[in-house]
XYZ file of C-alpha atoms in Angstrom:
727
model
C 78.885 126.668 97.792
C 75.231 127.605 97.426
C 75.370 127.014 93.692
C 76.822 123.555 94.174
C 74.223 122.650 96.801
C 71.499 123.804 94.439
C 72.828 121.490 91.720
C 72.983 118.586 94.169
C 69.396 119.309 95.266
C 68.206 119.373 91.678
C 69.887 116.067 90.884
C 68.916 114.178 94.042
C 65.479 115.610 94.740
C 66.466 116.555 98.282
C 66.111 120.195 99.332
C 69.247 122.069 100.367
C 69.019 122.873 104.069
C 70.742 125.549 106.132
C 74.532 125.418 106.386
C 76.744 127.450 108.716
C 80.469 127.615 107.901
C 83.131 128.917 110.281
C 86.427 129.793 108.645
C 87.551 128.599 105.233
C 89.468 125.564 104.000
C 92.217 127.979 103.036
C 93.182 126.164 99.854
C 93.127 129.281 97.706
C 94.090 129.520 94.049
C 92.431 130.894 90.915
C 89.455 128.499 91.000
C 86.605 128.083 93.492
C 88.217 125.091 95.211
C 87.175 126.170 98.704
C 83.554 126.409 97.571
C 83.754 123.031 95.832
C 85.087 121.064 98.795
C 82.974 122.883 101.396
C 79.855 122.338 99.328
C 80.643 118.656 98.789
C 81.135 118.092 102.511
C 77.953 120.022 103.268
C 75.985 117.998 100.707
C 76.664 114.679 102.394
C 75.995 116.109 105.865
C 72.659 117.495 104.687
C 71.740 114.138 103.128
C 72.652 112.341 106.346
C 70.476 114.764 108.313
C 67.610 114.121 105.912
C 67.996 110.369 106.332
C 67.888 110.740 110.109
C 64.964 113.164 109.987
C 67.009 115.948 111.538
C 66.400 119.476 110.206
C 68.982 121.263 112.377
C 71.510 123.423 110.504
C 74.708 121.771 109.338
C 77.755 123.400 110.919
C 81.092 123.097 109.132
C 84.579 123.895 110.344
C 86.319 125.291 107.243
C 89.932 124.511 108.300
C 88.848 120.947 109.102
C 87.510 120.605 105.556
C 90.847 121.853 104.209
C 92.669 119.153 106.148
C 90.155 116.430 105.284
C 90.495 116.915 101.529
C 94.263 116.588 101.930
C 94.017 113.608 104.270
C 96.709 111.692 102.382
C 99.196 114.342 103.535
C 98.298 113.971 107.185
C 97.711 110.222 107.594
C 100.090 108.821 110.216
C 101.086 105.336 111.312
C 103.016 105.170 114.581
C 103.682 108.881 114.166
C 105.090 108.575 110.639
C 103.428 109.939 107.473
C 102.103 107.097 105.315
C 99.558 108.636 102.948
C 99.723 108.527 99.182
C 102.151 110.849 97.474
C 103.232 110.963 93.862
C 105.788 108.568 92.397
C 108.694 110.161 90.476
C 107.037 109.320 87.148
C 103.756 110.981 88.177
C 104.475 114.490 86.889
C 104.353 116.797 83.910
C 106.759 116.170 81.039
C 107.457 118.680 78.264
C 106.722 117.472 74.734
C 107.563 118.955 71.354
C 104.334 120.976 71.355
C 103.291 121.273 74.993
C 103.038 119.050 78.025
C 101.778 115.633 79.061
C 100.991 114.362 82.536
C 101.831 110.749 83.390
C 100.567 108.746 86.334
C 103.075 106.214 87.592
C 102.074 105.377 91.160
C 101.189 101.827 90.134
C 103.866 99.478 88.831
C 101.787 98.285 85.868
C 101.196 101.872 84.743
C 104.921 102.639 85.014
C 105.676 99.545 82.969
C 103.173 100.600 80.313
C 104.740 104.044 80.053
C 108.172 102.441 79.806
C 107.105 100.356 76.814
C 106.447 103.618 74.987
C 109.216 105.800 76.386
C 111.886 103.153 76.855
C 112.478 103.726 80.558
C 110.914 104.340 83.951
C 113.699 106.765 84.855
C 112.179 110.270 84.956
C 115.300 111.901 83.510
C 115.302 109.540 80.534
C 111.537 109.910 80.109
C 111.948 113.702 80.102
C 114.460 113.454 77.260
C 112.356 111.087 75.160
C 109.062 112.942 75.730
C 110.383 116.008 73.920
C 110.415 113.956 70.704
C 106.649 113.410 70.906
C 103.615 115.566 70.303
C 101.567 115.679 73.516
C 98.343 114.105 72.252
C 100.224 111.420 70.328
C 102.172 110.476 73.461
C 98.931 110.474 75.438
C 97.372 108.056 72.955
C 100.422 105.786 72.839
C 100.680 105.439 76.623
C 96.949 104.799 76.987
C 97.056 102.204 74.199
C 99.899 100.449 76.044
C 97.730 100.146 79.167
C 99.083 103.195 80.966
C 97.633 106.429 82.277
C 98.430 109.767 80.643
C 96.789 113.030 79.603
C 97.983 115.806 77.343
C 97.709 119.226 78.940
C 94.915 121.226 77.320
C 93.406 124.636 77.896
C 89.770 124.784 79.025
C 88.886 125.878 75.490
C 90.841 123.009 73.981
C 89.096 120.534 76.263
C 85.662 121.966 75.522
C 86.324 121.581 71.792
C 87.559 117.995 72.071
C 85.298 114.994 71.650
C 85.769 113.720 75.242
C 85.268 117.268 76.532
C 82.017 117.662 74.592
C 80.787 114.333 76.009
C 81.093 115.718 79.536
C 79.921 119.268 78.846
C 76.225 118.455 78.830
C 76.216 116.358 81.983
C 75.010 117.524 85.394
C 77.311 117.497 88.408
C 75.833 114.142 89.421
C 72.901 111.909 88.517
C 70.474 109.866 90.622
C 67.651 107.870 89.103
C 65.341 104.991 89.965
C 66.774 101.727 88.612
C 64.327 99.015 89.677
C 60.900 98.424 91.146
C 60.989 97.335 94.780
C 59.054 98.071 97.971
C 60.242 100.844 100.298
C 63.052 99.938 102.685
C 64.289 101.705 105.814
C 67.800 100.482 106.628
C 69.230 102.676 109.405
C 72.364 104.695 108.752
C 73.997 103.114 111.794
C 74.840 99.634 110.567
C 74.044 100.383 106.911
C 75.561 97.544 104.887
C 77.884 98.924 102.221
C 79.842 96.840 99.732
C 82.880 98.866 98.653
C 84.183 98.038 95.154
C 86.484 101.021 94.770
C 90.152 101.966 94.395
C 92.557 104.886 94.781
C 90.918 108.005 96.349
C 87.452 109.166 95.266
C 85.571 105.906 95.831
C 87.385 105.012 99.052
C 86.725 108.547 100.368
C 82.998 108.057 99.674
C 82.887 104.826 101.650
C 85.104 106.256 104.399
C 82.509 109.008 104.784
C 79.712 106.430 105.008
C 81.695 104.528 107.648
C 82.076 107.751 109.621
C 78.270 107.980 109.726
C 78.110 104.489 111.257
C 77.810 102.285 108.168
C 79.366 98.825 108.154
C 81.598 99.019 105.088
C 83.213 95.961 103.535
C 85.876 96.787 100.950
C 86.604 94.101 98.354
C 89.958 94.000 96.577
C 91.264 91.552 93.996
C 94.468 89.559 94.468
C 96.149 90.565 91.187
C 96.619 94.326 91.569
C 96.447 95.262 95.242
C 95.922 98.907 96.039
C 98.742 100.997 97.465
C 99.274 100.563 101.239
C 99.388 104.305 101.860
C 95.977 104.757 100.295
C 94.499 101.931 102.326
C 95.858 103.403 105.535
C 94.355 106.791 104.703
C 90.947 105.766 103.388
C 90.517 102.378 105.050
C 89.595 103.507 108.556
C 86.212 102.330 109.735
C 86.052 99.526 107.164
C 86.666 95.834 106.803
C 88.860 94.642 103.932
C 88.595 91.330 102.114
C 90.310 89.863 99.069
C 88.126 88.040 96.558
C 89.019 86.895 93.068
C 86.080 87.617 90.781
C 87.559 85.269 88.188
C 87.080 82.358 90.636
C 83.607 80.838 90.767
C 83.750 80.340 94.530
C 84.626 83.954 95.227
C 82.054 85.185 92.722
C 79.428 83.191 94.625
C 80.612 84.849 97.824
C 80.162 88.280 96.279
C 76.660 87.320 95.189
C 75.824 86.325 98.758
C 77.230 89.617 100.026
C 75.178 91.551 97.481
C 72.009 89.872 98.674
C 72.687 91.117 102.199
C 73.936 94.576 101.312
C 72.021 97.839 101.236
C 74.466 99.862 99.142
C 77.141 99.199 96.527
C 79.738 101.836 95.699
C 81.884 101.268 92.590
C 85.045 103.066 91.583
C 86.350 101.122 88.582
C 86.331 102.171 84.945
C 82.915 101.747 83.287
C 82.772 98.247 81.867
C 85.533 96.828 84.076
C 83.067 94.883 86.243
C 80.479 94.081 83.574
C 81.854 90.612 82.822
C 81.168 89.643 86.437
C 77.568 90.834 86.396
C 78.356 93.828 88.584
C 77.331 96.669 86.280
C 74.488 98.745 87.737
C 71.898 97.426 85.270
C 72.691 93.792 86.064
C 72.676 94.520 89.786
C 69.295 96.212 89.523
C 67.887 93.136 87.803
C 69.217 90.624 90.353
C 69.120 92.787 93.480
C 66.467 95.473 92.981
C 66.730 96.571 96.610
C 70.216 98.083 96.178
C 71.340 101.675 96.006
C 74.285 101.574 93.573
C 76.547 104.579 93.052
C 79.373 104.518 90.521
C 82.325 106.890 90.235
C 84.494 107.085 87.133
C 87.172 109.398 85.833
C 85.737 110.524 82.500
C 82.014 109.685 82.696
C 79.959 107.125 80.817
C 79.899 108.738 77.396
C 82.384 109.683 74.754
C 85.620 108.105 73.554
C 87.327 108.293 76.939
C 84.642 106.532 78.965
C 86.826 103.431 79.326
C 90.129 105.259 79.819
C 92.111 105.061 83.031
C 91.982 108.326 84.885
C 93.168 109.998 88.052
C 92.602 113.403 89.595
C 95.913 114.740 88.264
C 95.140 113.545 84.732
C 91.669 115.085 84.735
C 93.208 118.364 85.880
C 95.671 118.169 82.971
C 93.160 117.245 80.268
C 90.313 119.536 81.332
C 92.331 122.746 81.420
C 92.560 123.100 85.198
C 96.346 122.653 85.011
C 96.703 125.639 82.677
C 94.396 127.794 84.801
C 96.460 126.927 87.883
C 99.627 127.624 85.906
C 99.821 128.455 82.232
C 100.019 126.609 78.907
C 103.768 127.139 79.083
C 104.106 125.866 82.669
C 101.104 123.895 83.923
C 100.215 123.837 87.593
C 97.900 121.893 89.890
C 95.145 122.418 92.404
C 96.279 122.829 96.021
C 94.701 119.473 96.840
C 93.399 116.474 94.951
C 90.098 118.253 95.194
C 88.409 116.476 92.289
C 88.933 113.131 94.020
C 87.882 114.262 97.463
C 84.954 116.411 96.388
C 83.635 113.646 94.137
C 83.986 111.203 97.020
C 81.926 113.398 99.340
C 79.372 113.987 96.596
C 79.142 110.231 96.003
C 78.417 109.711 99.695
C 75.712 112.379 99.413
C 74.268 110.545 96.413
C 74.145 107.253 98.335
C 72.379 108.902 101.244
C 69.954 110.700 98.946
C 69.140 107.404 97.255
C 68.317 105.904 100.645
C 66.029 108.843 101.472
C 64.229 108.403 98.144
C 64.010 104.641 98.709
C 62.290 105.140 102.056
C 59.665 107.386 100.527
C 59.248 105.876 97.059
C 60.670 102.369 97.176
C 62.759 100.993 94.335
C 66.413 100.514 93.648
C 68.480 103.620 92.898
C 71.480 104.269 90.725
C 73.842 107.256 90.944
C 76.616 108.335 88.575
C 79.471 110.762 89.140
C 82.826 111.399 87.509
C 85.924 113.433 88.187
C 85.436 115.082 84.807
C 81.940 116.258 85.795
C 83.340 117.711 89.018
C 86.095 119.420 86.995
C 83.481 120.911 84.665
C 81.626 122.375 87.666
C 84.847 123.845 89.032
C 85.825 125.455 85.732
C 82.334 126.900 85.255
C 81.978 128.227 88.815
C 82.507 131.948 89.466
C 86.151 132.608 90.188
C 87.402 134.571 93.167
C 91.182 134.126 93.191
C 92.740 134.002 96.648
C 96.027 133.124 98.254
C 96.352 129.909 100.217
C 96.075 130.296 103.971
C 98.754 128.817 106.250
C 98.088 125.159 106.939
C 96.142 124.744 110.183
C 97.540 122.578 112.946
C 96.238 119.070 112.165
C 96.788 117.762 115.707
C 93.311 118.643 117.057
C 91.731 116.821 114.130
C 93.788 113.634 114.146
C 91.892 110.461 114.951
C 93.611 107.210 115.906
C 91.383 104.294 114.918
C 92.850 100.971 113.956
C 92.240 99.648 110.479
C 89.801 97.153 111.955
C 87.230 99.932 112.182
C 84.995 101.490 114.762
C 83.998 98.221 116.346
C 87.565 97.396 117.327
C 90.031 94.762 116.269
C 88.600 91.330 115.760
C 84.963 92.248 115.173
C 83.485 92.235 111.701
C 80.322 93.936 110.511
C 77.198 92.227 111.761
C 76.069 91.527 108.207
C 79.318 89.841 107.192
C 78.313 86.166 107.348
C 81.629 84.444 108.029
C 82.833 86.517 110.960
C 81.731 86.669 114.559
C 83.293 88.449 117.517
C 86.986 87.602 117.738
C 87.249 86.651 114.071
C 85.826 83.159 114.644
C 83.653 81.463 112.065
C 80.017 81.957 112.943
C 77.914 78.877 113.533
C 76.367 77.549 110.385
C 78.809 79.259 108.024
C 81.941 77.856 106.476
C 85.214 79.385 107.509
C 86.657 81.710 104.896
C 83.385 82.450 103.135
C 84.949 85.856 102.650
C 88.354 86.538 104.075
C 88.169 89.263 106.699
C 91.356 90.950 107.821
C 91.250 91.765 111.514
C 94.714 93.274 111.741
C 95.352 96.622 113.404
C 98.382 97.996 111.556
C 98.559 101.079 113.741
C 98.836 98.897 116.842
C 101.493 96.757 115.146
C 103.493 99.872 114.336
C 103.174 101.105 117.909
C 104.334 97.727 119.239
C 107.407 97.781 117.022
C 108.169 101.384 117.948
C 108.171 100.400 121.615
C 109.754 96.939 121.404
C 111.150 96.174 117.933
C 114.670 96.121 116.595
C 115.582 98.807 114.120
C 115.572 96.168 111.370
C 112.023 95.083 112.126
C 110.863 98.680 112.290
C 112.461 99.396 108.915
C 110.876 96.285 107.391
C 107.511 97.362 108.756
C 107.955 100.835 107.279
C 108.693 99.309 103.887
C 105.714 96.964 104.143
C 103.322 99.816 104.896
C 104.689 102.161 102.258
C 106.386 104.570 104.667
C 109.980 103.393 104.171
C 112.402 102.478 101.430
C 114.726 99.672 100.439
C 117.908 101.546 101.296
C 116.821 101.937 104.916
C 116.200 98.192 105.240
C 119.608 97.354 103.734
C 121.290 99.851 106.060
C 119.625 98.193 109.062
C 120.811 94.744 107.924
C 124.325 96.127 107.436
C 124.552 96.651 111.184
C 124.895 92.872 111.531
C 127.328 92.424 108.637
C 130.906 91.278 109.075
C 133.871 92.100 106.805
C 133.759 88.566 105.379
C 130.314 89.274 103.853
C 128.402 87.134 106.345
C 126.045 88.172 109.129
C 126.194 87.649 112.892
C 125.760 89.788 116.012
C 122.400 88.303 116.914
C 120.636 88.818 113.590
C 119.314 85.327 114.379
C 117.952 86.202 117.855
C 118.961 82.947 119.583
C 122.468 83.071 118.087
C 124.072 86.091 119.784
C 127.571 85.309 118.514
C 129.408 88.033 116.628
C 130.603 85.465 114.067
C 129.083 85.105 110.626
C 126.651 82.193 110.613
C 124.266 80.506 108.155
C 121.402 81.498 110.467
C 122.396 85.133 110.084
C 122.515 84.766 106.308
C 118.952 83.401 106.415
C 117.615 86.477 108.185
C 119.531 88.820 105.896
C 118.019 87.176 102.815
C 114.599 87.326 104.449
C 114.924 91.107 104.690
C 116.243 91.353 101.122
C 113.201 89.425 99.886
C 111.016 92.204 101.301
C 112.624 94.652 98.893
C 111.033 93.129 95.780
C 111.077 94.288 93.050
C 114.187 96.202 94.170
C 117.428 94.186 94.089
C 120.427 94.844 96.320
C 124.028 93.740 95.626
C 124.163 92.592 99.242
C 122.076 89.554 98.241
C 124.686 88.233 95.813
C 127.421 89.038 98.317
C 125.850 86.964 101.083
C 125.432 84.114 98.600
C 129.155 84.359 97.884
C 129.770 84.087 101.608
C 127.490 81.039 101.799
C 129.466 79.466 98.968
C 132.655 80.021 100.971
C 131.330 78.046 103.958
C 129.442 75.345 102.047
C 130.608 71.768 102.371
C 131.683 69.651 99.373
C 128.151 68.266 98.857
C 126.787 71.799 98.357
C 124.982 72.112 101.688
C 125.744 74.435 104.578
C 126.137 73.221 108.147
C 123.508 73.990 110.741
C 126.040 76.334 112.351
C 129.709 77.144 112.167
C 131.826 76.978 115.342
C 130.657 79.466 117.977
C 133.626 80.877 119.919
C 131.464 83.279 121.949
C 128.484 81.177 123.117
C 127.054 83.553 125.739
C 123.249 83.752 125.455
C 123.238 81.416 122.431
C 120.803 78.512 122.193
C 122.582 75.192 122.816
C 121.470 73.729 119.486
C 123.511 76.405 117.718
C 126.563 75.968 119.919
C 126.522 72.169 119.717
C 125.899 71.901 115.970
C 128.179 69.729 113.835
C 130.007 72.140 111.550
C 131.286 69.288 109.380
C 127.855 68.006 108.273
C 125.449 69.657 105.867
C 121.997 70.478 107.210
C 118.994 70.076 104.940
C 116.998 72.076 107.478
C 119.211 75.174 107.207
C 120.193 74.809 103.556
C 116.577 74.253 102.557
C 115.126 77.283 104.295
C 118.002 79.558 103.225
C 117.646 78.465 99.604
C 113.853 78.817 99.771
C 114.284 82.384 100.956
C 116.925 83.103 98.306
C 114.474 82.112 95.553
C 112.258 85.002 96.704
C 115.042 87.594 96.551
C 115.150 89.750 93.400
C 118.197 89.010 91.260
C 118.962 85.566 92.683
C 118.434 82.418 90.627
C 120.461 79.268 90.006
C 121.525 80.413 86.540
C 123.367 83.450 87.864
C 124.049 82.532 91.509
C 126.480 79.594 91.794
C 125.778 79.018 95.482
C 122.027 78.722 94.866
C 122.613 76.242 92.032
C 124.765 74.023 94.278
C 122.386 74.357 97.218
C 119.449 73.426 94.982
C 121.201 70.268 93.803
C 122.091 69.355 97.388
C 118.513 69.870 98.630
C 116.997 67.824 95.813
C 119.361 64.935 96.532
C 118.803 65.147 100.291
C 115.016 65.217 99.939
C 115.136 62.120 97.755
C 116.834 60.337 100.666
C 114.286 61.342 103.333
C 112.002 58.823 104.988
C 109.030 58.986 107.329
C 111.262 59.490 110.389
C 112.215 63.017 109.268
C 111.986 65.668 111.986
C 109.049 68.074 111.665
C 111.239 71.173 111.250
C 113.504 69.543 108.682
C 110.458 68.384 106.743
C 108.804 71.804 106.872
C 111.886 73.621 105.614
C 112.491 71.000 102.945
C 108.941 71.531 101.697
C 109.445 75.300 101.814
C 112.402 74.739 99.512
C 110.352 72.574 97.132
C 107.603 75.184 97.118
C 109.966 78.059 96.291
C 112.218 76.211 93.855
C 109.321 74.337 92.260
C 108.118 77.463 90.538
C 111.127 77.312 88.221
C 112.776 73.910 88.842
C 110.522 71.038 87.649
C 112.352 68.418 89.720
C 111.462 70.306 92.894
C 107.778 70.437 92.031
C 107.801 66.708 91.266
C 109.203 65.899 94.722
C 106.243 67.466 96.515
C 104.273 64.254 96.012
C 107.093 62.259 97.628
C 106.688 64.044 100.967
C 102.880 64.203 100.851
C 102.285 61.003 102.918
C 104.239 62.443 105.879
C 102.190 65.647 106.188
C 98.767 65.468 107.867
C 95.798 66.975 106.086
C 95.605 69.714 108.721
C 99.313 70.467 108.336
C 100.050 70.150 112.062
C 103.245 68.330 113.057
C 104.494 68.517 116.633
C 108.131 69.584 116.946
C 109.883 66.811 118.845
C 112.162 68.313 121.483
C 110.489 71.707 121.218
C 108.065 73.523 123.489
C 104.876 71.723 124.502
C 102.683 73.674 122.084
C 105.236 73.997 119.275
C 103.984 72.741 115.920
C 104.882 73.063 112.295
C 101.755 74.412 110.639
C 100.490 74.743 107.029
C 102.122 78.142 106.519
C 105.458 76.696 107.669
C 105.281 74.287 104.724
C 103.771 76.596 102.089
C 103.882 80.206 103.300
C 103.320 81.908 99.952
C 100.582 81.358 97.356
C 101.228 80.058 93.863
C 103.720 77.285 94.622
C 103.336 73.511 94.260
C 103.285 72.838 98.010
C 99.934 74.599 98.423
C 98.405 71.496 96.811
C 99.253 69.600 100.018
C 96.394 71.368 101.792
C 92.750 71.986 101.060
C 92.003 75.684 100.459
C 89.885 75.717 103.611
C 92.900 74.595 105.657
C 95.024 77.446 104.323
C 92.249 79.977 104.866
C 91.700 78.770 108.420
C 95.429 79.097 109.083
C 95.434 82.633 107.719
C 92.454 83.408 109.953
C 94.433 82.043 112.892
C 97.474 84.101 111.964
C 95.472 87.325 111.675
C 93.724 86.634 114.976
C 97.090 86.071 116.669
C 97.697 89.787 117.091
C 97.899 90.533 120.802
C 96.412 93.448 122.698
C 99.780 95.238 122.575
C 99.731 95.053 118.756
C 102.423 92.400 118.305
C 102.526 88.686 117.610
C 104.077 85.940 119.743
C 106.028 82.749 118.992
C 105.281 79.242 120.237
C 108.903 78.210 120.899
C 111.313 78.876 123.747
C 113.876 81.676 123.612
C 117.289 81.520 125.240
C 117.872 85.090 126.407
C 115.742 88.082 127.425
C 116.876 89.924 124.292
C 115.905 87.007 122.061
C 112.463 86.699 123.646
C 111.726 90.324 122.763
C 113.388 90.251 119.354
C 111.502 87.132 118.283
C 108.219 88.966 118.893
C 109.278 91.813 116.622
C 110.391 89.340 113.968
C 107.152 87.368 114.319
C 105.110 90.549 113.974
C 106.755 91.522 110.712
C 106.614 87.960 109.373
C 102.894 87.727 110.168
C 102.239 90.924 108.240
C 104.437 89.788 105.322
C 102.497 86.530 105.054
C 99.111 88.198 105.406
C 100.036 90.694 102.691
C 101.377 87.982 100.368
C 98.200 85.958 100.837
C 95.890 88.853 100.040
C 94.850 89.614 103.604
C 96.251 93.164 103.777
C-alpha cells in the first residue's frame, strides 16, 4: 500500500499522509490485490482530507474495503441481489493455440461476437472457437464491434505493441490544462458531471457522491447501461438521459458544463470528441473544470480506441495466467482493476481540486485499467489464501436511487429541478430530464402489496429476474382454452377467459423483449377463436360469475366488436417479440379491423376509445404505412396538451399524452410538442407515493382490485419511464 500511495503522491503533488488499517480485505491470491484496493481507497480518503484541511490519520476497515470492491455482489433491491454478474458469453473460451476471453454482458457486444462465431450460444461458441488462433479471434471480434482479448502471459503482454505502450506510463497522471484563477468549491455540494459507464467511472463518481458531491450522471438513449450496474453504482446521484446527437440536448450539456466543477469521463478515448467533450476542448471552453478520464487501455498505442473491461484487461495483461496458468487461466478475486481505478480516479479529482485552490487553472487527469494492471503485476507479491467473506449486513446502506437528498430533490446546481421535481422559475421544463424515482421503495411497495406477477415483472425490469419467471406467473391465470381469466384484469374477477385478460398477458410478454415466448402466439390463437366476423374482439365475453366484477365488463355486448379493446390489445401485441401480421393471423385480421374502424370515427368518439385507437396507430404505424397515415385523421380531436376527460369515469380521470403515445419512436408522438411529453414524463416520475408505489385515477370495483391496480400502475410507470429514457 505504501508504494502505491507514494506513486499517487508523486503524480498528484499531494503528500501521502498517515493511514491506519485494521484487518485486511481478505481477497488473497498470488498478486498484491489487497494492497492495491486498500491503497486506492486510502488515496481518495487522504485527498479528501487534504481538500478539507484535515490532517488527522485516515483509518480504514480492511474487511469493509473487501466488500466495497465487490459491491456488485452485495447490492440488494428489496432484499434481492441485483448487482452486475457475468453473462454466459462473458468467459474464457479455448482456441487452437490458447484461450480468448469474450465480454458479452451487452447485447450489441454479444451480437458482434455472433457475427464472427455464428452464435450467441456458449456451447456453440466453445466449439467454433477451437478452430481459431486466439489473437486472430480477438482481432476479428474487435473488428466486428465486439469486446475480446486473447489470454497472454505477462511476458507476452510486455512484448506486445499495446503492452509496450502502457509499460512506460505512471499509475495515473494529473496536469494543469488551462489558465484560470483559483477556485474553492466545497466538497459538500461539489458539482460533478458524470459521463461514465460500467464500473470504474461510476465507482469514481459514487465515491465523490459519498463525500457530499452533487453528481449528475448523463446517459444516452441508444445504449442504456445495465440496470444492475446502475443500482450498484448509482446511489447518491441523479440520472438524466441526453442525446448528444441532438442539438437541443447538446446545448443542455453545454449549460451543465458551465455550472459544473468536475467532469468524469469513462468512455473510450475519442468517443466523445465529436461532441466537443474531449479534455482539450473542455479546457478551451471551460477552463475552470477539473476533468478526469478513465479508459481501458490508455491513450497511446494501437489499442487506445479498443473496447475494454476489467476481465479483458486481466486476460490480455497476463493477470489471468498468474491467477491460473497458460493452460487454464484464472481471474482476480474481485474486479479489482475497475474498483481500484475508480477510487484512484476519485483521488485524482480531489487532488486536482486541491491544486486548483492553491494554483488556479483547470486540471486534467488520466487513468486506465491497463495502467492499474501494470502496477499490480509489478508490485511485490505475497501470495495468500482468501479469507472467509465477512458478514456484509453491518455495512449495507439503504439509500434510494434519488440520492442523499431524498426522492424528488435534485442537486442545487441542476437548473431545471427544484424541490419536488417541479420546474424552477425561469427555466423551461425538461431542460435536462431528471429521474426522481426511488426503485428500492418501489420494490419494497411491491413486496408488501403487489401480486406475484407484478413482482416478477419488476424483477425482470431491474435485472434481478428472468423471462421464465414472468411467464410462470402469467400461467397462474391461464385457462385450458389458451385464454386468461381469474382476475388478471383486476376489475374482471371472473374465472373465464376474457379479452381483457389476454391484454394483460400480452403486456407481460412485451416486457420479455428480446425474449419470445410461445405463450404469445397461443393467446393470439385464442383471440382468433373469439373474434367476430369483422376481425374485432368484443369488449367482453359473457360473464357467468360476476361477483366483484365491474359492471361495464358484465354488461358488455359480446356480439359487437370493440375498437377500444381490439385496438389496445393489438397495440400491445405489436410490442411482443415474435408477433407480427405476417406470421400471426389474428393480428393481421385485428389490424385490418382497427384500420377500418378508425376510418369511420368522428369527433364524438369517447376519450378511452380514441386513446386506445391512437395507441394502435402508434404501434402499428412503425411497420404498417396505412396506420401511420391515419394519425393525421385523429389529430383534430386531441388537444395540444393531450388531456381528454373520460366521460362517465371518475371526476379526475383523464386520458393523457402517454395514454395516446406511451412509447417513443412512433408516429403518434408527433401529436404532441416534445415539451408536452417531457412534462408528462416529469409528472409520471413525480407520481411515486411515499410508500413507493403509484396510484390510478379511476375507480376500482373491489378491495382486491384497488390494491392490484396500484401494483400494476407501479410496474407500468417504471416500464414507461425506462422506455422513455428516464431510468
